[in-house]
Amino acid sequence: MTTVPLVPVILSGGSGTRLWPLSRKLYPKQFIPLKDGKSLFQSTVERIQALGHADDLLVVCNEEHRFMAAEQLRLSGLEHSAIILEPVGRNTAPAITIAALHALKYSDDAQLLVLPADHIVQDLDKFAQALSAARQAAEDRLVAFGVLPRHAETGYGYIRFERPDAGSSGEILDIGEFVEKPDAETAKAYLESGNYLWNSGMFLFPARLYVEEIRRLHADIFDACREAHEGNRQDFDFIHLDSQAFARAPNISVDYAVMEKTAKAAVVQLDSDWSDVGSWHALWDSFQKDSSGNATSGDVITEDCKGCYIHASHRMVAAVGTEDLVVAETADAILVAPRERAQEVKDIVARLKDEERGEVELHPKVYRPWGAYETIDIEDRFQVKRITVNPGQALSLQMHRHRAEHWVVVKGQALVTCGEDKFQLGENESTYIPAGTRHRLENPGTEPLELIEVQSGSYLGEDDIVRFEDAYGR
């Protein structure tokens, strides 16, 4: 076993629109508890922990998702991992370049284990076996993880390897070519040929070699990322890149930028039950199903249904006599589609964007670094919210110009600042915050604080906030 330092890198920049309405721009699929009460991001962290390499973990994510990433790391027992924030999305090649430059600050011979945040890998032993082989090969190679295909899949790209007689999981193979997502007939031919693997998007790179290759093949990416990283500023565990410099990096994947051009690429075969959970069909495929092929999540009742995926978030969903459908229920939207056409949800998302509908960006429940709030009711001059504040957390010291607020505590203890006064509220106690008054809500307890907030006034928008102090740097 190599003694070279291993730096796991979780790439968490995607928005997962093909899993709408569950996944949205500001609460994407990697952070949603899709299976067993855990998110895909948490499962990826647990996979790294099980391999014994969590100490040097790097996360690269969107600025807008930073507090969700930090909270889920905390829930996994990792409170001080470095979180590199992308000011704009630039695909995987710039993200990995930033991670490599960061790792090289601490170790000249580090290897990067690059893992997307939204994958499922069922067989950890086989993944560990493939990783061990990749680490040996990565002394002088850039290694991709190629998954042994289980069926003729049209939703994945493929890697053709040079020898058609591949052996067991963990074998290192020379890459013939990377190919795009095929049509059904081509995918069937790939499967029958025996020398194609699914391109998983997971990689093992020597940081130094990767930087040398990206500099040689795409100097514009290297220059932009080097300047963005050199101009970074650190805020708690967050590393903010220089936004102007990073925006100059081309938007390009690591496959196109490096792996298809370098002479130093290899692929390690991974024989595991793997999925990138890129669609409702893929999510259905990853679930344990009943005797009729149905997969369900939440409060679901089925009668004479076959091959369905049914997800209930907020209320009971009942289905009778349906076959091969996806039904996904959230507080403000319901999707119904044939399972084989569920990828076309992207067309619905495109229409929502064109119509500037809020359902494409936010759920009624919005996550904040201190907890979350959920809109229960809204009219022209009033709005009702349910607010949850995590233990030990506090909202900013703030003021609203156009609205007053009534707070009623329903669970836990609240510490309230209202003007010059500071006092505690328990369950079934309330207070009033006049418009124009400085105020703050804190949870001094060890349990979540829950309260009902009734807003009233001429304008109720979230931008009617004047912040005076904020622990989260907003």
Coordinates of C-alpha atoms in Angstrom, one line a residue:
M1 CA 0.0 0.0 0.0
T2 CA 1.3 3.4 -1.0
T3 CA 2.2 5.9 1.8
V4 CA 1.5 8.9 -0.5
P5 CA -1.1 11.2 1.2
L6 CA -4.7 10.8 -0.1
V7 CA -6.8 13.9 -0.3
P8 CA -10.5 13.2 -0.9
V9 CA -12.3 15.9 -2.9
I10 CA -16.1 16.0 -3.0
L11 CA -17.4 18.0 -6.0
S12 CA -20.8 19.4 -5.0
G13 CA -21.6 22.1 -7.5
G14 CA -24.6 20.6 -9.3
S15 CA -28.3 21.5 -9.1
G16 CA -29.8 18.2 -10.1
T17 CA -32.8 19.6 -12.0
R18 CA -33.7 16.2 -13.4
L19 CA -35.0 15.3 -9.9
W20 CA -37.3 18.3 -9.8
P21 CA -39.6 19.0 -7.9
L22 CA -37.5 17.4 -5.1
S23 CA -34.2 18.9 -6.2
R24 CA -34.0 22.7 -6.8
K25 CA -31.3 25.2 -7.5
L26 CA -31.0 26.3 -3.8
Y27 CA -31.6 22.9 -2.3
P28 CA -30.1 20.4 -4.8
K29 CA -30.4 16.6 -4.8
Q30 CA -27.0 15.9 -3.1
F31 CA -28.3 17.5 0.1
I32 CA -31.7 15.9 0.2
P33 CA -32.3 12.8 2.3
L34 CA -33.3 10.5 -0.6
K35 CA -32.5 7.1 1.0
D36 CA -32.4 5.8 4.6
G37 CA -32.8 9.4 6.0
K38 CA -29.4 10.4 4.7
S39 CA -28.4 12.7 1.8
L40 CA -26.1 11.6 -1.1
F41 CA -23.6 14.1 0.2
Q42 CA -23.6 12.5 3.7
S43 CA -23.3 9.0 2.1
T44 CA -20.3 10.2 0.2
V45 CA -18.7 11.5 3.4
E46 CA -19.4 8.2 5.1
R47 CA -17.7 6.3 2.3
I48 CA -14.6 8.4 2.8
Q49 CA -14.7 7.9 6.5
A50 CA -15.1 4.2 6.1
L51 CA -11.9 4.2 3.9
G52 CA -10.1 6.1 6.7
H53 CA -9.3 9.2 4.8
A54 CA -11.6 11.9 6.1
D55 CA -8.9 14.0 7.9
D56 CA -7.8 15.8 4.7
L57 CA -11.2 16.1 3.1
L58 CA -11.8 19.0 0.7
V59 CA -15.3 20.0 -0.5
V60 CA -15.8 22.2 -3.6
C61 CA -19.3 23.7 -3.7
N62 CA -21.4 26.6 -4.8
E63 CA -21.4 29.7 -2.7
E64 CA -25.1 29.4 -2.2
H65 CA -24.8 25.9 -0.8
R66 CA -22.0 26.5 1.7
F67 CA -24.0 26.4 4.9
M68 CA -25.8 23.2 3.8
A69 CA -22.5 21.5 3.1
A70 CA -21.0 22.7 6.4
E71 CA -24.1 21.5 8.4
Q72 CA -24.0 18.1 6.8
L73 CA -20.3 17.8 7.5
R74 CA -21.0 18.7 11.1
L75 CA -23.7 16.0 11.3
S76 CA -21.1 13.5 10.0
G77 CA -18.6 14.5 12.8
L78 CA -16.4 16.7 10.5
E79 CA -16.7 20.2 11.7
H80 CA -13.4 21.6 10.3
S81 CA -13.1 20.4 6.8
A82 CA -12.0 22.9 4.2
I83 CA -14.9 24.0 2.0
I84 CA -13.8 25.8 -1.2
L85 CA -16.5 28.0 -2.7
E86 CA -17.0 28.5 -6.4
P87 CA -18.4 32.1 -7.0
V88 CA -19.7 30.8 -10.4
G89 CA -20.1 27.3 -11.8
R90 CA -17.3 26.4 -14.2
N91 CA -17.7 22.6 -14.4
T92 CA -15.2 19.9 -13.2
A93 CA -11.9 20.9 -14.8
P94 CA -11.6 24.2 -12.9
A95 CA -13.0 22.8 -9.7
I96 CA -10.4 20.0 -9.7
T97 CA -7.6 22.4 -10.6
I98 CA -8.5 24.5 -7.6
A99 CA -8.5 21.4 -5.3
A100 CA -5.1 20.3 -6.7
L101 CA -3.5 23.7 -6.1
H102 CA -4.9 23.7 -2.6
A103 CA -3.6 20.2 -1.8
L104 CA -0.2 21.1 -3.2
K105 CA 0.2 23.8 -0.5
Y106 CA 0.4 21.0 2.1
S107 CA 1.9 18.0 0.2
D108 CA 4.0 17.9 -2.9
D109 CA 3.0 14.3 -3.6
A110 CA -0.6 14.2 -2.7
Q111 CA -3.1 12.1 -4.6
L112 CA -6.7 13.5 -5.2
L113 CA -9.6 11.1 -4.9
V114 CA -12.3 13.0 -6.8
L115 CA -15.8 12.0 -5.9
P116 CA -19.1 13.7 -7.1
A117 CA -21.4 14.3 -4.1
D118 CA -24.4 12.7 -5.7
H119 CA -23.4 9.1 -6.4
I120 CA -24.4 5.8 -4.8
V121 CA -21.7 3.1 -4.4
Q122 CA -23.2 0.0 -2.8
D123 CA -20.2 -2.3 -2.5
L124 CA -17.6 -0.5 -0.4
D125 CA -15.2 -3.5 -0.5
K126 CA -15.0 -3.5 -4.3
F127 CA -14.6 0.3 -4.3
A128 CA -11.7 0.0 -1.8
Q129 CA -10.1 -2.7 -4.0
A130 CA -10.4 -0.5 -7.1
L131 CA -9.0 2.5 -5.1
S132 CA -6.0 0.4 -4.0
A133 CA -5.2 -0.5 -7.6
A134 CA -5.7 3.1 -8.7
R135 CA -3.4 4.4 -6.1
Q136 CA -0.5 2.2 -7.4
A137 CA -1.2 3.2 -11.0
A138 CA -1.6 6.9 -10.1
E139 CA 2.1 7.3 -9.3
D140 CA 2.5 8.3 -12.9
R141 CA -1.1 8.1 -14.4
L142 CA -4.4 10.0 -14.3
V143 CA -6.9 7.3 -13.4
A144 CA -10.6 7.2 -14.1
F145 CA -13.0 4.8 -12.4
G146 CA -15.0 2.9 -15.0
V147 CA -18.0 0.9 -13.9
L148 CA -18.7 -2.5 -15.3
P149 CA -22.0 -2.0 -17.1
R150 CA -25.0 -3.9 -15.8
H151 CA -27.3 -3.1 -18.8
A152 CA -27.4 -1.0 -22.0
E153 CA -27.7 2.4 -20.3
T154 CA -28.2 5.5 -22.4
G155 CA -27.9 8.0 -19.6
Y156 CA -24.1 7.6 -19.0
G157 CA -21.0 8.3 -21.0
Y158 CA -18.7 5.3 -21.7
I159 CA -15.0 4.6 -21.7
R160 CA -13.6 2.1 -24.3
F161 CA -10.6 0.3 -23.0
E162 CA -7.9 -1.4 -25.1
R163 CA -8.2 -5.0 -24.1
P164 CA -11.6 -6.8 -24.4
D165 CA -10.7 -9.5 -21.8
A166 CA -10.9 -7.5 -18.6
G167 CA -10.6 -9.4 -15.4
S168 CA -11.9 -8.5 -11.9
S169 CA -12.7 -5.3 -10.2
G170 CA -9.5 -3.3 -9.7
E171 CA -7.7 -4.1 -13.0
I172 CA -5.9 -1.2 -14.6
L173 CA -6.7 -0.7 -18.3
D174 CA -5.4 1.6 -21.1
I175 CA -8.1 4.0 -22.4
G176 CA -9.0 3.8 -26.0
E177 CA -11.5 6.6 -26.0
F178 CA -14.2 8.4 -24.1
V179 CA -17.6 8.4 -25.8
E180 CA -20.7 10.4 -25.3
K181 CA -24.1 9.1 -24.0
P182 CA -25.2 6.7 -26.7
D183 CA -28.6 5.9 -28.2
A184 CA -30.2 2.6 -27.2
E185 CA -28.9 0.6 -30.1
T186 CA -25.3 1.8 -29.6
A187 CA -25.5 1.2 -25.8
K188 CA -26.5 -2.4 -26.6
A189 CA -23.6 -2.8 -28.9
Y190 CA -21.2 -1.4 -26.2
L191 CA -22.6 -3.9 -23.7
E192 CA -22.2 -6.8 -26.1
S193 CA -18.7 -5.9 -27.1
G194 CA -17.3 -6.4 -23.6
N195 CA -14.8 -3.6 -23.7
Y196 CA -16.7 -0.6 -22.6
L197 CA -17.2 0.8 -19.1
W198 CA -19.5 3.4 -17.7
N199 CA -17.7 6.7 -17.1
S200 CA -18.4 7.2 -13.4
G201 CA -17.0 10.7 -13.1
M202 CA -14.7 9.5 -10.2
F203 CA -11.0 9.9 -10.6
L204 CA -7.7 9.4 -8.8
F205 CA -5.1 12.0 -9.7
P206 CA -1.6 12.8 -8.5
A207 CA -2.1 16.5 -7.8
R208 CA 1.3 17.5 -9.2
L209 CA 0.8 15.5 -12.5
Y210 CA -2.8 16.9 -12.9
V211 CA -1.6 20.5 -12.5
E212 CA 1.2 19.9 -15.0
E213 CA -1.3 18.4 -17.5
I214 CA -3.9 21.1 -17.1
R215 CA -1.2 23.8 -17.5
R216 CA 0.1 22.1 -20.7
L217 CA -3.3 21.4 -22.2
H218 CA -5.4 24.3 -20.9
A219 CA -3.2 27.2 -19.8
D220 CA -6.3 29.5 -19.6
I221 CA -7.8 27.2 -16.9
F222 CA -4.6 27.0 -15.0
D223 CA -3.9 30.7 -15.0
A224 CA -7.4 31.6 -13.9
C225 CA -7.5 29.1 -11.2
R226 CA -4.0 29.9 -9.9
E227 CA -4.9 33.6 -9.7
A228 CA -8.3 32.8 -8.1
H229 CA -6.6 30.5 -5.5
E230 CA -3.8 32.9 -4.7
G231 CA -6.4 35.7 -4.1
N232 CA -8.6 33.6 -1.8
R233 CA -9.7 34.7 1.6
Q234 CA -10.6 32.3 4.5
D235 CA -13.8 32.7 6.6
F236 CA -14.2 30.0 9.2
D237 CA -13.9 26.8 7.2
F238 CA -14.9 28.5 4.0
I239 CA -12.3 29.4 1.3
H240 CA -13.6 32.2 -0.9
L241 CA -11.9 32.3 -4.3
D242 CA -11.2 35.5 -6.2
S243 CA -14.4 35.8 -8.1
Q244 CA -13.2 37.8 -11.1
A245 CA -10.2 35.5 -11.7
F246 CA -12.3 32.3 -11.4
A247 CA -14.9 33.6 -13.7
R248 CA -12.3 33.8 -16.5
A249 CA -11.8 30.0 -16.4
P250 CA -13.6 28.2 -19.3
N251 CA -16.7 26.1 -18.4
I252 CA -15.4 22.7 -19.3
S253 CA -15.4 19.2 -17.9
V254 CA -12.2 17.3 -16.9
D255 CA -13.0 14.7 -19.5
Y256 CA -12.8 17.2 -22.3
A257 CA -10.0 19.4 -20.8
V258 CA -7.6 16.6 -19.8
M259 CA -8.6 13.0 -19.9
E260 CA -9.4 12.9 -23.7
K261 CA -6.1 14.7 -24.5
T262 CA -3.5 13.4 -22.2
A263 CA -1.3 10.4 -23.0
K264 CA -1.1 9.6 -19.3
A265 CA -4.8 8.4 -18.7
A266 CA -5.8 5.0 -17.5
V267 CA -9.0 3.5 -16.2
V268 CA -9.6 1.2 -13.3
Q269 CA -12.5 -1.2 -13.5
L270 CA -15.1 -1.0 -10.7
D271 CA -17.5 -3.9 -10.4
S272 CA -20.0 -2.4 -8.0
D273 CA -23.6 -1.4 -7.9
W274 CA -23.1 2.2 -8.8
S275 CA -25.4 5.0 -9.9
D276 CA -25.1 8.7 -10.4
V277 CA -28.7 9.2 -9.4
G278 CA -29.2 11.5 -12.4
S279 CA -32.9 10.9 -12.9
W280 CA -36.0 9.5 -11.3
H281 CA -35.5 6.3 -13.2
A282 CA -32.0 5.9 -11.8
L283 CA -33.3 6.6 -8.3
W284 CA -36.0 4.0 -8.7
D285 CA -33.3 1.6 -9.9
S286 CA -31.3 2.1 -6.7
F287 CA -34.2 1.3 -4.3
Q288 CA -35.2 -2.0 -2.9
K289 CA -38.6 -2.8 -4.5
D290 CA -41.7 -4.7 -3.5
S291 CA -42.9 -7.8 -5.3
S292 CA -44.5 -5.7 -8.0
G293 CA -41.4 -3.6 -8.7
N294 CA -42.6 -0.5 -6.9
A295 CA -40.2 1.8 -4.9
T296 CA -41.7 4.2 -2.4
S297 CA -40.6 6.9 0.0
G298 CA -42.8 8.6 2.6
D299 CA -46.4 8.0 3.4
V300 CA -47.5 6.0 0.3
I301 CA -50.3 3.5 -0.3
T302 CA -50.4 1.4 -3.6
E303 CA -53.1 -0.9 -4.9
D304 CA -52.4 -3.0 -8.0
C305 CA -49.4 -0.8 -9.1
K306 CA -46.4 -2.1 -11.0
G307 CA -42.9 -0.7 -11.6
C308 CA -43.7 2.8 -10.0
Y309 CA -41.5 5.2 -8.0
I310 CA -43.7 7.2 -5.6
H311 CA -42.3 9.8 -3.3
A312 CA -44.4 11.6 -0.7
S313 CA -42.8 14.5 1.2
H314 CA -45.7 16.3 3.0
R315 CA -48.9 14.2 2.7
M316 CA -50.1 10.7 2.0
V317 CA -50.0 9.7 -1.6
A318 CA -52.3 6.9 -2.9
A319 CA -52.0 5.2 -6.3
V320 CA -54.4 2.6 -7.9
G321 CA -53.8 0.6 -11.0
T322 CA -50.7 2.6 -12.2
E323 CA -47.8 1.1 -14.0
D324 CA -44.2 2.4 -14.6
L325 CA -45.0 5.9 -13.3
V326 CA -43.0 8.4 -11.3
V327 CA -45.0 10.4 -8.8
A328 CA -43.1 12.9 -6.7
E329 CA -45.0 15.1 -4.2
T330 CA -43.6 18.1 -2.4
A331 CA -45.3 20.9 -0.5
D332 CA -45.8 23.1 -3.6
A333 CA -45.5 20.8 -6.6
I334 CA -46.4 17.3 -7.9
L335 CA -44.7 15.5 -10.8
V336 CA -46.4 12.7 -12.7
A337 CA -44.5 11.1 -15.6
P338 CA -43.9 7.7 -17.2
R339 CA -40.8 6.4 -15.6
E340 CA -39.0 6.0 -19.0
R341 CA -39.7 9.6 -19.8
A342 CA -38.8 11.1 -16.4
Q343 CA -35.6 12.7 -17.8
E344 CA -37.9 15.0 -19.7
V345 CA -38.6 16.9 -16.5
K346 CA -35.7 19.1 -17.6
D347 CA -38.2 20.6 -20.1
I348 CA -40.6 21.5 -17.3
V349 CA -37.7 23.1 -15.4
A350 CA -36.8 25.1 -18.6
R351 CA -40.4 26.4 -18.8
L352 CA -40.4 27.3 -15.1
K353 CA -37.2 29.3 -15.7
D354 CA -38.7 31.1 -18.7
E355 CA -41.8 32.0 -16.8
E356 CA -39.6 33.0 -13.8
R357 CA -41.5 30.7 -11.4
G358 CA -40.1 30.4 -7.9
E359 CA -40.7 26.6 -7.9
V360 CA -37.5 26.1 -9.9
E361 CA -35.3 27.7 -7.2
L362 CA -36.8 27.3 -3.8
H363 CA -38.9 25.0 -1.7
P364 CA -41.4 26.6 0.7
K365 CA -38.9 25.4 3.3
V366 CA -35.7 27.4 2.9
Y367 CA -32.4 26.4 4.7
R368 CA -30.3 29.0 6.4
P369 CA -27.0 28.6 8.3
W370 CA -28.9 28.9 11.6
G371 CA -31.7 26.5 10.7
A372 CA -34.7 26.9 8.3
Y373 CA -38.0 28.7 7.7
E374 CA -41.1 27.4 5.9
T375 CA -43.8 29.6 4.5
I376 CA -47.2 28.4 5.7
D377 CA -49.5 31.1 4.3
I378 CA -49.0 34.4 2.4
E379 CA -51.4 37.2 1.3
D380 CA -50.9 40.8 0.3
R381 CA -50.2 42.2 3.7
F382 CA -49.4 39.3 5.9
Q383 CA -47.2 36.1 5.9
V384 CA -47.0 33.2 8.3
K385 CA -43.8 31.2 8.7
R386 CA -42.6 28.3 10.8
I387 CA -39.0 29.0 11.9
T388 CA -36.5 26.4 13.2
V389 CA -33.3 27.6 14.9
N390 CA -30.7 24.9 15.6
P391 CA -29.1 24.6 19.1
G392 CA -26.6 27.3 19.8
Q393 CA -27.3 29.2 16.6
A394 CA -28.6 32.8 16.1
L395 CA -30.1 34.9 13.4
S396 CA -28.4 38.2 12.5
L397 CA -29.0 41.4 14.5
Q398 CA -31.3 43.0 12.0
M399 CA -34.2 45.4 11.2
H400 CA -37.1 45.5 8.8
R401 CA -38.3 48.8 7.4
H402 CA -41.7 47.7 6.1
R403 CA -42.9 44.9 8.3
A404 CA -43.6 44.1 11.9
E405 CA -43.3 40.5 13.3
H406 CA -45.1 38.5 16.0
W407 CA -43.3 35.5 17.4
V408 CA -44.9 32.6 19.2
V409 CA -42.6 29.9 20.6
V410 CA -44.0 26.4 20.1
K411 CA -41.0 24.3 21.1
G412 CA -37.7 25.0 23.0
Q413 CA -36.3 28.2 24.4
A414 CA -35.8 31.5 22.6
L415 CA -33.4 34.4 23.6
V416 CA -34.8 37.6 22.0
T417 CA -33.2 40.9 21.5
C418 CA -35.8 43.7 20.8
G419 CA -34.4 47.2 20.8
E420 CA -32.6 47.7 24.1
D421 CA -34.3 44.7 25.7
K422 CA -33.1 41.2 25.9
F423 CA -35.3 38.4 27.4
Q424 CA -36.1 34.7 27.2
L425 CA -39.4 33.1 25.9
G426 CA -40.5 29.5 26.6
E427 CA -43.2 27.4 25.0
N428 CA -46.6 29.2 24.4
E429 CA -45.0 32.6 25.1
S430 CA -44.9 35.3 22.5
T431 CA -43.5 38.8 21.6
Y432 CA -44.0 41.6 19.1
I433 CA -41.2 43.2 17.0
P434 CA -42.3 46.6 15.6
A435 CA -41.1 47.7 12.2
G436 CA -37.9 49.6 12.3
T437 CA -36.7 47.9 15.6
R438 CA -33.4 46.2 15.8
H439 CA -33.9 42.5 16.8
R440 CA -32.3 39.1 17.0
L441 CA -33.5 35.6 17.7
E442 CA -31.2 33.0 19.3
N443 CA -31.5 29.4 20.5
P444 CA -29.5 29.1 23.8
G445 CA -30.7 25.5 24.4
T446 CA -29.6 22.1 23.4
E447 CA -32.8 21.3 21.4
P448 CA -34.1 22.9 18.2
L449 CA -36.2 26.0 18.7
E450 CA -39.4 26.2 16.8
L451 CA -41.7 29.2 16.5
I452 CA -44.5 30.6 14.4
E453 CA -43.8 34.1 12.9
V454 CA -46.6 36.3 11.6
Q455 CA -45.4 39.1 9.5
S456 CA -47.6 42.1 8.7
G457 CA -46.8 45.2 6.6
S458 CA -46.8 46.9 3.2
Y459 CA -43.8 44.8 1.9
L460 CA -42.9 41.2 3.0
G461 CA -39.9 40.4 0.7
E462 CA -36.8 38.7 2.0
D463 CA -34.7 41.7 0.8
D464 CA -36.3 43.9 3.5
I465 CA -33.5 43.1 5.9
V466 CA -30.9 45.5 7.2
R467 CA -28.1 43.5 9.0
F468 CA -26.0 45.0 11.7
E469 CA -24.2 41.9 13.1
D470 CA -24.0 38.4 11.6
A471 CA -21.9 35.5 12.7
Y472 CA -22.1 34.0 9.2
G473 CA -20.6 36.9 7.3
R474 CA -23.6 37.7 5.2

